[in-house]
PDB file of C-alpha atoms and ligand atoms in Angstrom:
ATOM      1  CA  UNK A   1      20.312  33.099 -58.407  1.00 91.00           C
ATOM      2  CA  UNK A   2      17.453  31.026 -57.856  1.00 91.00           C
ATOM      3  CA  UNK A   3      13.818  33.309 -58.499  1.00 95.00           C
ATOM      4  CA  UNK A   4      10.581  31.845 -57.971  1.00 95.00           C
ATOM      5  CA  UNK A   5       9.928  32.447 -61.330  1.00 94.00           C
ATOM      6  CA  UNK A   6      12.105  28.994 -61.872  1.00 94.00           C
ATOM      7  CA  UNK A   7       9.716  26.969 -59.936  1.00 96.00           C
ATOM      8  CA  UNK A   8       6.864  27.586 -63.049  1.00 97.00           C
ATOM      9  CA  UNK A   9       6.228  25.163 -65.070  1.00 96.00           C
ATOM     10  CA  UNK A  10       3.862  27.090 -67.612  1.00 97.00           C
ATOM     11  CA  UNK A  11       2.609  30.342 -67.545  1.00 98.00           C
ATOM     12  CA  UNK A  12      -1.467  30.198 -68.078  1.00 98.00           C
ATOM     13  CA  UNK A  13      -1.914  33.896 -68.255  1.00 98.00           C
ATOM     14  CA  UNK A  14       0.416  36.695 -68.742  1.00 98.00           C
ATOM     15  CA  UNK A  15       0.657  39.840 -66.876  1.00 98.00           C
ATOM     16  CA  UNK A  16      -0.851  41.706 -70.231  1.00 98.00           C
ATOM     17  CA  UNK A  17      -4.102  39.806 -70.445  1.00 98.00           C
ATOM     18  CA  UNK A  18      -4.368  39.735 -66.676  1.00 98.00           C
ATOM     19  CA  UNK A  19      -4.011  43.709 -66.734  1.00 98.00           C
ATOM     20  CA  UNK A  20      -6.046  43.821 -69.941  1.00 98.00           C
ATOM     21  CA  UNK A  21      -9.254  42.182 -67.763  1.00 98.00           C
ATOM     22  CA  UNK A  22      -8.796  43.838 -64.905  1.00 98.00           C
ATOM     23  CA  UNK A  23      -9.394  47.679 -66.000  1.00 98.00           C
ATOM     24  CA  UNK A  24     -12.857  45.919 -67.888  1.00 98.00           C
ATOM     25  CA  UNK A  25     -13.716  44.179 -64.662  1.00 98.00           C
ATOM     26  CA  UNK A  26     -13.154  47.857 -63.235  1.00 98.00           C
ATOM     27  CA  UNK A  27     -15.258  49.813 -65.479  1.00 98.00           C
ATOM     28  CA  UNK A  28     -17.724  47.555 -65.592  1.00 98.00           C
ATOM     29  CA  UNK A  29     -18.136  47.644 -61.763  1.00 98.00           C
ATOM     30  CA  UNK A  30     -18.100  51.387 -62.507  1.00 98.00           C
ATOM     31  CA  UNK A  31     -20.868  51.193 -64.636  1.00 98.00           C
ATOM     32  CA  UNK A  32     -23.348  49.033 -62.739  1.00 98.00           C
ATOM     33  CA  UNK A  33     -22.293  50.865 -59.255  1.00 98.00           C
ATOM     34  CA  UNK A  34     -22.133  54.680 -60.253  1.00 98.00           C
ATOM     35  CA  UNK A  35     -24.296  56.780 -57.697  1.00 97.00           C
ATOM     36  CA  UNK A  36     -24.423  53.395 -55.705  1.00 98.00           C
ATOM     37  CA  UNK A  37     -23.298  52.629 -51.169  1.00 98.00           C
ATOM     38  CA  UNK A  38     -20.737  50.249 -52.888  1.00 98.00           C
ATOM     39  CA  UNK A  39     -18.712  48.208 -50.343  1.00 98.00           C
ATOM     40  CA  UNK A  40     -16.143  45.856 -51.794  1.00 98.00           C
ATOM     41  CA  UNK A  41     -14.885  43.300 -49.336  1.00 98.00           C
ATOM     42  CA  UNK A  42     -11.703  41.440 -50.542  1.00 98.00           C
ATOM     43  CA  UNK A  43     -11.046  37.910 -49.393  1.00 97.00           C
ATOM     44  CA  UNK A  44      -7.725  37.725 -47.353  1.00 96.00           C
ATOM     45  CA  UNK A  45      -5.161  36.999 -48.316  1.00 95.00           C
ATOM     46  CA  UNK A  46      -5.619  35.483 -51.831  1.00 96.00           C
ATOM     47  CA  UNK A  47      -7.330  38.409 -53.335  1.00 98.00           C
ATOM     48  CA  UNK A  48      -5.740  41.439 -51.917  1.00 98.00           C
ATOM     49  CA  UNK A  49      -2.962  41.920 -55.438  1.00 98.00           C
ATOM     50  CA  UNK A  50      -6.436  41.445 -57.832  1.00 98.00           C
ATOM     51  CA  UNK A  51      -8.489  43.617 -55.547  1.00 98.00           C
ATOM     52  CA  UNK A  52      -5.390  46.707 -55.305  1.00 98.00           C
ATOM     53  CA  UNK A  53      -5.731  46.741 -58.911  1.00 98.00           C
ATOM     54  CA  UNK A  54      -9.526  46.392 -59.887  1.00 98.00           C
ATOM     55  CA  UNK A  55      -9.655  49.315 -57.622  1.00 98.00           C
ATOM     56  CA  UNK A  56      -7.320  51.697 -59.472  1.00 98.00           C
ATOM     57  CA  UNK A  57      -9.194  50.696 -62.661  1.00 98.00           C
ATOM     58  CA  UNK A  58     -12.289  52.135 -61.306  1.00 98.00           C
ATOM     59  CA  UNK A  59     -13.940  55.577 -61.585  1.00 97.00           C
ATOM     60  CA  UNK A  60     -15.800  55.334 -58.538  1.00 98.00           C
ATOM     61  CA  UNK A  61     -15.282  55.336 -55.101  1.00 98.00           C
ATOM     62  CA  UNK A  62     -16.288  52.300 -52.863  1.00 98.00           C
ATOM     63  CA  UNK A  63     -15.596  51.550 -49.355  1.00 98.00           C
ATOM     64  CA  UNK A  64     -13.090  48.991 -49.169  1.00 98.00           C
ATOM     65  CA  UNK A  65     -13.214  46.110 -46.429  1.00 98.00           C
ATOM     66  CA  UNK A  66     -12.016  42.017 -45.814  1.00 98.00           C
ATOM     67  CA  UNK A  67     -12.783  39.233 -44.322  1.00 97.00           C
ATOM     68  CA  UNK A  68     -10.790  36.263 -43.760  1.00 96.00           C
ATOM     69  CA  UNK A  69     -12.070  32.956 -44.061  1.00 92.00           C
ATOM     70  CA  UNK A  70     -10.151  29.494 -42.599  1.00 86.00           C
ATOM     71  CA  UNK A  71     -11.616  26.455 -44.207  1.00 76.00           C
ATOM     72  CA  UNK A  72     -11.757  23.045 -42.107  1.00 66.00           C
ATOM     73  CA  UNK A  73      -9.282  20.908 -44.362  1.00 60.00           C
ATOM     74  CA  UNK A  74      -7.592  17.820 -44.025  1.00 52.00           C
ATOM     75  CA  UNK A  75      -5.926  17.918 -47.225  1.00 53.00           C
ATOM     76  CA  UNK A  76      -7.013  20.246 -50.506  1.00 54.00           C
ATOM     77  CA  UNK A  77     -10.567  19.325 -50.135  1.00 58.00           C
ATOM     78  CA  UNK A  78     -12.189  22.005 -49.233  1.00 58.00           C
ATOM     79  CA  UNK A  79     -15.098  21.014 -46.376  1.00 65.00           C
ATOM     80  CA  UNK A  80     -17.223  24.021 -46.526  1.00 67.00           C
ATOM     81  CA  UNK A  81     -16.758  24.077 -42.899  1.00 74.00           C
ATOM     82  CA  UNK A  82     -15.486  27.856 -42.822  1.00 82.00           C
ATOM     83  CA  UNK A  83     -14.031  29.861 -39.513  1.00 87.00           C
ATOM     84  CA  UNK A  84     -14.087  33.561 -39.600  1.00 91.00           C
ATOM     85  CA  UNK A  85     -10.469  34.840 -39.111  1.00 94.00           C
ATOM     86  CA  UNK A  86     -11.545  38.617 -39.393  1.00 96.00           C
ATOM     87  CA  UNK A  87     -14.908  39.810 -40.004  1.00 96.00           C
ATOM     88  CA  UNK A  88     -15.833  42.666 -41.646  1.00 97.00           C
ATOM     89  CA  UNK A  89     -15.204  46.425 -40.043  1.00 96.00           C
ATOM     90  CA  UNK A  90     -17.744  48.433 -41.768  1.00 92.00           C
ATOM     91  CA  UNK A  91     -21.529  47.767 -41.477  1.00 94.00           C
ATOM     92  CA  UNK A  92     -22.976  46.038 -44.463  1.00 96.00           C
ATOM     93  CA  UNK A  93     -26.602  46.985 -43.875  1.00 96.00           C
ATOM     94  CA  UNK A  94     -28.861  48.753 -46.572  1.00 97.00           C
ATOM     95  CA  UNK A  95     -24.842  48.740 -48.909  1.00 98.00           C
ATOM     96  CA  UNK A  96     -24.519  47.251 -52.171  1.00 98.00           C
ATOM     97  CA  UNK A  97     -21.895  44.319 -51.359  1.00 98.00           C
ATOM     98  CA  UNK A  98     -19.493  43.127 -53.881  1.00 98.00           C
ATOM     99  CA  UNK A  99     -16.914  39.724 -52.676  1.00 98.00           C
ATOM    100  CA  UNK A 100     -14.296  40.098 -54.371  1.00 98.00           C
ATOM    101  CA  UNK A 101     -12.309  36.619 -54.386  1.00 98.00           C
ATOM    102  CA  UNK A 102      -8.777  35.355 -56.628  1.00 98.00           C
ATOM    103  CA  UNK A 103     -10.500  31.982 -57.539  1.00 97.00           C
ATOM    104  CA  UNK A 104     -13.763  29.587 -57.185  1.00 97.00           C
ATOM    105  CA  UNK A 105     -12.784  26.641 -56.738  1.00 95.00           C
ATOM    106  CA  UNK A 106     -15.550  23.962 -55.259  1.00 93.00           C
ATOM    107  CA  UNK A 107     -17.330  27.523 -54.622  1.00 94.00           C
ATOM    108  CA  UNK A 108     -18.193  26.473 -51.031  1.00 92.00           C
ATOM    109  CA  UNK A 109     -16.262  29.334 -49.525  1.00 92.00           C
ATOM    110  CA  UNK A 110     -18.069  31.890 -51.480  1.00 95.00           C
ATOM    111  CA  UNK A 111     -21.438  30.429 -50.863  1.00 94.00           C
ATOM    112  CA  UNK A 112     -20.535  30.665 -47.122  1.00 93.00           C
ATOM    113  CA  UNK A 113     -20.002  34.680 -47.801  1.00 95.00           C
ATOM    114  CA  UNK A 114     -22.494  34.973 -49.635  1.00 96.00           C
ATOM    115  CA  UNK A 115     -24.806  33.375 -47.587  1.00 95.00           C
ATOM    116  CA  UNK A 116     -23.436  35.596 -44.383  1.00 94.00           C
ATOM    117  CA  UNK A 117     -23.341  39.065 -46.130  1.00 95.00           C
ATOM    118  CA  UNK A 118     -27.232  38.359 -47.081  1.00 95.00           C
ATOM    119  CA  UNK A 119     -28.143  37.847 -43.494  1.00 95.00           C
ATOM    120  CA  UNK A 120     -26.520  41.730 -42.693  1.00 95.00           C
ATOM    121  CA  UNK A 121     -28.897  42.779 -44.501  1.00 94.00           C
ATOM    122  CA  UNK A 122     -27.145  44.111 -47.378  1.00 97.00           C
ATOM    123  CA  UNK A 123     -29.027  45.591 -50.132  1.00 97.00           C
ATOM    124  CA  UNK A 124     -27.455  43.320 -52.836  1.00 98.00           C
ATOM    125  CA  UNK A 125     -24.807  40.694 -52.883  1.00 98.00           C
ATOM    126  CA  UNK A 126     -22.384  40.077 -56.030  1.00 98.00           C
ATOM    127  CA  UNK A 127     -19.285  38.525 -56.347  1.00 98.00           C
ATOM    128  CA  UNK A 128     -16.129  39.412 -58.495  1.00 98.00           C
ATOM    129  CA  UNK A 129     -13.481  36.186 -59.166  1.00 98.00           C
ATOM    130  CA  UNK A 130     -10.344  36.754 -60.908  1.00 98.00           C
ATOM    131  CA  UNK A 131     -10.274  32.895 -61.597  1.00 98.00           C
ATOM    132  CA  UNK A 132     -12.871  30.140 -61.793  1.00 98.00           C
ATOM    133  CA  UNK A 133     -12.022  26.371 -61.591  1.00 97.00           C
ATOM    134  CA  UNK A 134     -15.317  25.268 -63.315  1.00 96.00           C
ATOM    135  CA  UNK A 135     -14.684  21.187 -63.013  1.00 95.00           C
ATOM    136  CA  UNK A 136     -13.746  21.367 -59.804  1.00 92.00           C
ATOM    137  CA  UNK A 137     -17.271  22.758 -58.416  1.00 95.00           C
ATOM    138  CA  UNK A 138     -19.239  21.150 -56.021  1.00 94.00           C
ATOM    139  CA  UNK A 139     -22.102  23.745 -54.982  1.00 95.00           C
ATOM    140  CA  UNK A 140     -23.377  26.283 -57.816  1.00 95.00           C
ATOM    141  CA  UNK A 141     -22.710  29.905 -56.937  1.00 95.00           C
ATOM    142  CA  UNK A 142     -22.956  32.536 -59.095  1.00 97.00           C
ATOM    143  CA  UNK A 143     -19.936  34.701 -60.674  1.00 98.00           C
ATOM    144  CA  UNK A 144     -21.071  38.096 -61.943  1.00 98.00           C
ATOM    145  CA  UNK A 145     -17.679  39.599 -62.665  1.00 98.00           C
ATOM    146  CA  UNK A 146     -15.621  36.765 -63.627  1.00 98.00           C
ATOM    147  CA  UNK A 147     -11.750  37.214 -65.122  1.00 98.00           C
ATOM    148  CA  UNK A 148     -10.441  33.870 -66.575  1.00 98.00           C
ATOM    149  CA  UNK A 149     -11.958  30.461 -66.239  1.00 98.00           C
ATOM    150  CA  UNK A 150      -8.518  28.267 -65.757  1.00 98.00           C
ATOM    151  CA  UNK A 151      -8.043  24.193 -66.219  1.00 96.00           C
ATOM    152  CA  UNK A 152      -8.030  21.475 -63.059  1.00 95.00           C
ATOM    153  CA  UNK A 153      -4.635  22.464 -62.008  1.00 93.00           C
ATOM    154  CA  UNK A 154      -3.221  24.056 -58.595  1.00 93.00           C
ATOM    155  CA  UNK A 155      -2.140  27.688 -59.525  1.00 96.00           C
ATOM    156  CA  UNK A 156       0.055  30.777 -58.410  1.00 97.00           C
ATOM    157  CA  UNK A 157       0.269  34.158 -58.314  1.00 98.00           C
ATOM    158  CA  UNK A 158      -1.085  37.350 -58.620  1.00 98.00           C
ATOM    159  CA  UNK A 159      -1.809  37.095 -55.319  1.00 98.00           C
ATOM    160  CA  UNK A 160      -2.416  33.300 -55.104  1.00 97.00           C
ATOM    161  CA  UNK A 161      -0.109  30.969 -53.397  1.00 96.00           C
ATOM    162  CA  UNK A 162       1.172  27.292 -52.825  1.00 95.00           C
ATOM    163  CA  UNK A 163       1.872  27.210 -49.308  1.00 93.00           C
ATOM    164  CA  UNK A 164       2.348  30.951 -48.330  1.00 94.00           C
ATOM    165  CA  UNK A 165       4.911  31.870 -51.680  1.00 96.00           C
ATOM    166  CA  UNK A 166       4.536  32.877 -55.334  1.00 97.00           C
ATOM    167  CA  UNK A 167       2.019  35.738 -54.300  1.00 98.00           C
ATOM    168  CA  UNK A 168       4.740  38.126 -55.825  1.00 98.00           C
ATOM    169  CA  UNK A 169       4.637  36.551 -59.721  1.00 98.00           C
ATOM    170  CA  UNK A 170       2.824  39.331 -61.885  1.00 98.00           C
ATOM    171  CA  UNK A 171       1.056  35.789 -63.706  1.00 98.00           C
ATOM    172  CA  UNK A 172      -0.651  33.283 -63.033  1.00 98.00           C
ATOM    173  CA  UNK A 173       1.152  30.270 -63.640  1.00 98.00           C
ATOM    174  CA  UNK A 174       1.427  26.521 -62.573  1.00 96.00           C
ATOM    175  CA  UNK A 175       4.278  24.760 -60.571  1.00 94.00           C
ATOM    176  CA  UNK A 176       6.513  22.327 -61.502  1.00 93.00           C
ATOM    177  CA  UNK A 177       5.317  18.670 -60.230  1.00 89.00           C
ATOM    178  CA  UNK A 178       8.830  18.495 -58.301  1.00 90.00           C
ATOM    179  CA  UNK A 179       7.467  21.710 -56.354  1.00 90.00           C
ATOM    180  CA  UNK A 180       3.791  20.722 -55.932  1.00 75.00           C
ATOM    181  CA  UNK A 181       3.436  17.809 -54.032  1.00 70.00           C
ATOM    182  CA  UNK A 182      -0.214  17.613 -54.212  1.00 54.00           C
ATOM    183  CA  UNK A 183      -1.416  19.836 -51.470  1.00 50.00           C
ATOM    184  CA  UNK A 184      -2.718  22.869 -51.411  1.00 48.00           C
ATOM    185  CA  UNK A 185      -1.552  24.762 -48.734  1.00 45.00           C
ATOM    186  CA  UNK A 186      -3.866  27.468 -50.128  1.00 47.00           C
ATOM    187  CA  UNK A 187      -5.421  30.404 -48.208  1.00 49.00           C
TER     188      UNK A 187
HETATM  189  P1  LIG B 201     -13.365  26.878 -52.577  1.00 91.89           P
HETATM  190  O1  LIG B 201     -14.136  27.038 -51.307  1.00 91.89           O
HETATM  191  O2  LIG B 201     -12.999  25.461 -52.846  1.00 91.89           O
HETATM  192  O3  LIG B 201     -14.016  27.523 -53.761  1.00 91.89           O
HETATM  193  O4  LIG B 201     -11.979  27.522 -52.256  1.00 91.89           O
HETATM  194  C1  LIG B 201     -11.533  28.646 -52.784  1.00 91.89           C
HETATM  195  C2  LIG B 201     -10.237  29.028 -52.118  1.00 91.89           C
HETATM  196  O5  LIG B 201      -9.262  27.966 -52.173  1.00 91.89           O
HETATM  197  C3  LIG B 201      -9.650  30.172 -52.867  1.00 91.89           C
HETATM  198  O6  LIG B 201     -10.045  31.391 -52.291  1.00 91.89           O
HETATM  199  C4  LIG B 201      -8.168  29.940 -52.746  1.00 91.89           C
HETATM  200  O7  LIG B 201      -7.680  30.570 -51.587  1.00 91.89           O
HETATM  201  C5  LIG B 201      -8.018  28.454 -52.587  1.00 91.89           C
HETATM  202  N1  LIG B 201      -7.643  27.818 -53.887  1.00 91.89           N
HETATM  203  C6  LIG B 201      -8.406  27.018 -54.644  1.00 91.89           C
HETATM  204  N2  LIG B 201      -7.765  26.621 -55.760  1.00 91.89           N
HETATM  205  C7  LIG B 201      -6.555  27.206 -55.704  1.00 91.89           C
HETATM  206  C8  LIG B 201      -5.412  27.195 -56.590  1.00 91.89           C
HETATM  207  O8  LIG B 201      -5.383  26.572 -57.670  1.00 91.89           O
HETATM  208  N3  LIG B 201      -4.351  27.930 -56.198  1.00 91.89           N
HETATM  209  C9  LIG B 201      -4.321  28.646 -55.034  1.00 91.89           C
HETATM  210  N4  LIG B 201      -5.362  28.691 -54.192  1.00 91.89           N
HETATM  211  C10 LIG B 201      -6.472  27.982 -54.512  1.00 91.89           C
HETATM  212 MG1  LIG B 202      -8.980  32.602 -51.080  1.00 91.89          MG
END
């Protein structure tokens, strides 16, 4: 049988190191929030595998909320252009906000929800990345809980994905060329 797992071409980080990082990212985020209104908002879909598992690596116990975000694309340029798919449920007034995103990319989708949680109010704003595609920025935003900081490639798993698949892969890995075509197909 065919898996998904045949359509990798290399594996960039194992499901060891990836689990290794996570429980830091979690106490750390334990650490700085203890005693804290801590409301983590997950960015749909891409981040919902990271976020499950930050959260059972922490030892407190934050409200837990998402937005998703549709980017105005013609291909996988991102135009900072962003539509709000589903705003947030919970109130983010006077509550210590933490974004919690799989990957920065150009960054202009986390400076857009950054920008909006800041005008609810919030009491602080900080944002968690599994993932960050340094060469490919185009507007500075800051990463205070970062994971892994991966190459200029298009990758999968762990909750990202090439045109809705390879969310299930316990890695992050990167496609075969025959597979990736050159879009993104990413949300
Ligand atoms: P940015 O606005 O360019 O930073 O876009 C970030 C979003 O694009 C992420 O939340 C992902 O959904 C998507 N994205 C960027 N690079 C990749 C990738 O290599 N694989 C999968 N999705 C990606
Ligand atoms: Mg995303």
């Amino acid at each position: 049988m065919r898996t998904p797992r045949d359509d990798i071409q290399e594996v960039l980080i194992d499901q060891q190191a990836i689990a290794k990082k996570v429980a830091e990212l979690g106490q750390a985020i334990s650490r700085d929030y203890e005693g804290k209104d801590l409301l983590v908002v997950g960015v749909l879909k891409g981040a919902y595998v990271f976020l499950a598992d930050l959260l059972r690596n922490m030892n407190i116990s934050p409200g837990i909320d998402f937005v998703a975000i549709q980017s105005y694309t013609q291909s996988t340029e991102s135009s900072g252009v962003v539509r709000v798919l589903k705003d947030l449920d919970e109130s983010a007034e006077g509550r210590h906000i933490l974004i919690v995103e799989d990957i920065v990319d150009t960054g202009l989708t986390l400076t857009y929800l950054v920008d909006n949680m800041k005008t609810r109010k919030a009491a602080s704003v900080k944002v968690c990345a599994l993932l960050d595609k340094p060469e490919r920025r185009k507007v500075d935003v800051e990463i205070d809980y970062k994971g892994f900081e991966v190459p200029d490639k298009f990758v999968v798993g762990y909750g990202l994905d090439y045109a809705q698949k390879y969310r299930e892969l316990p890695f992050v890995g990167v496609l075969k060329p025959e597979i990736y075509g050159g879009e993104s197909g990413s949300s």
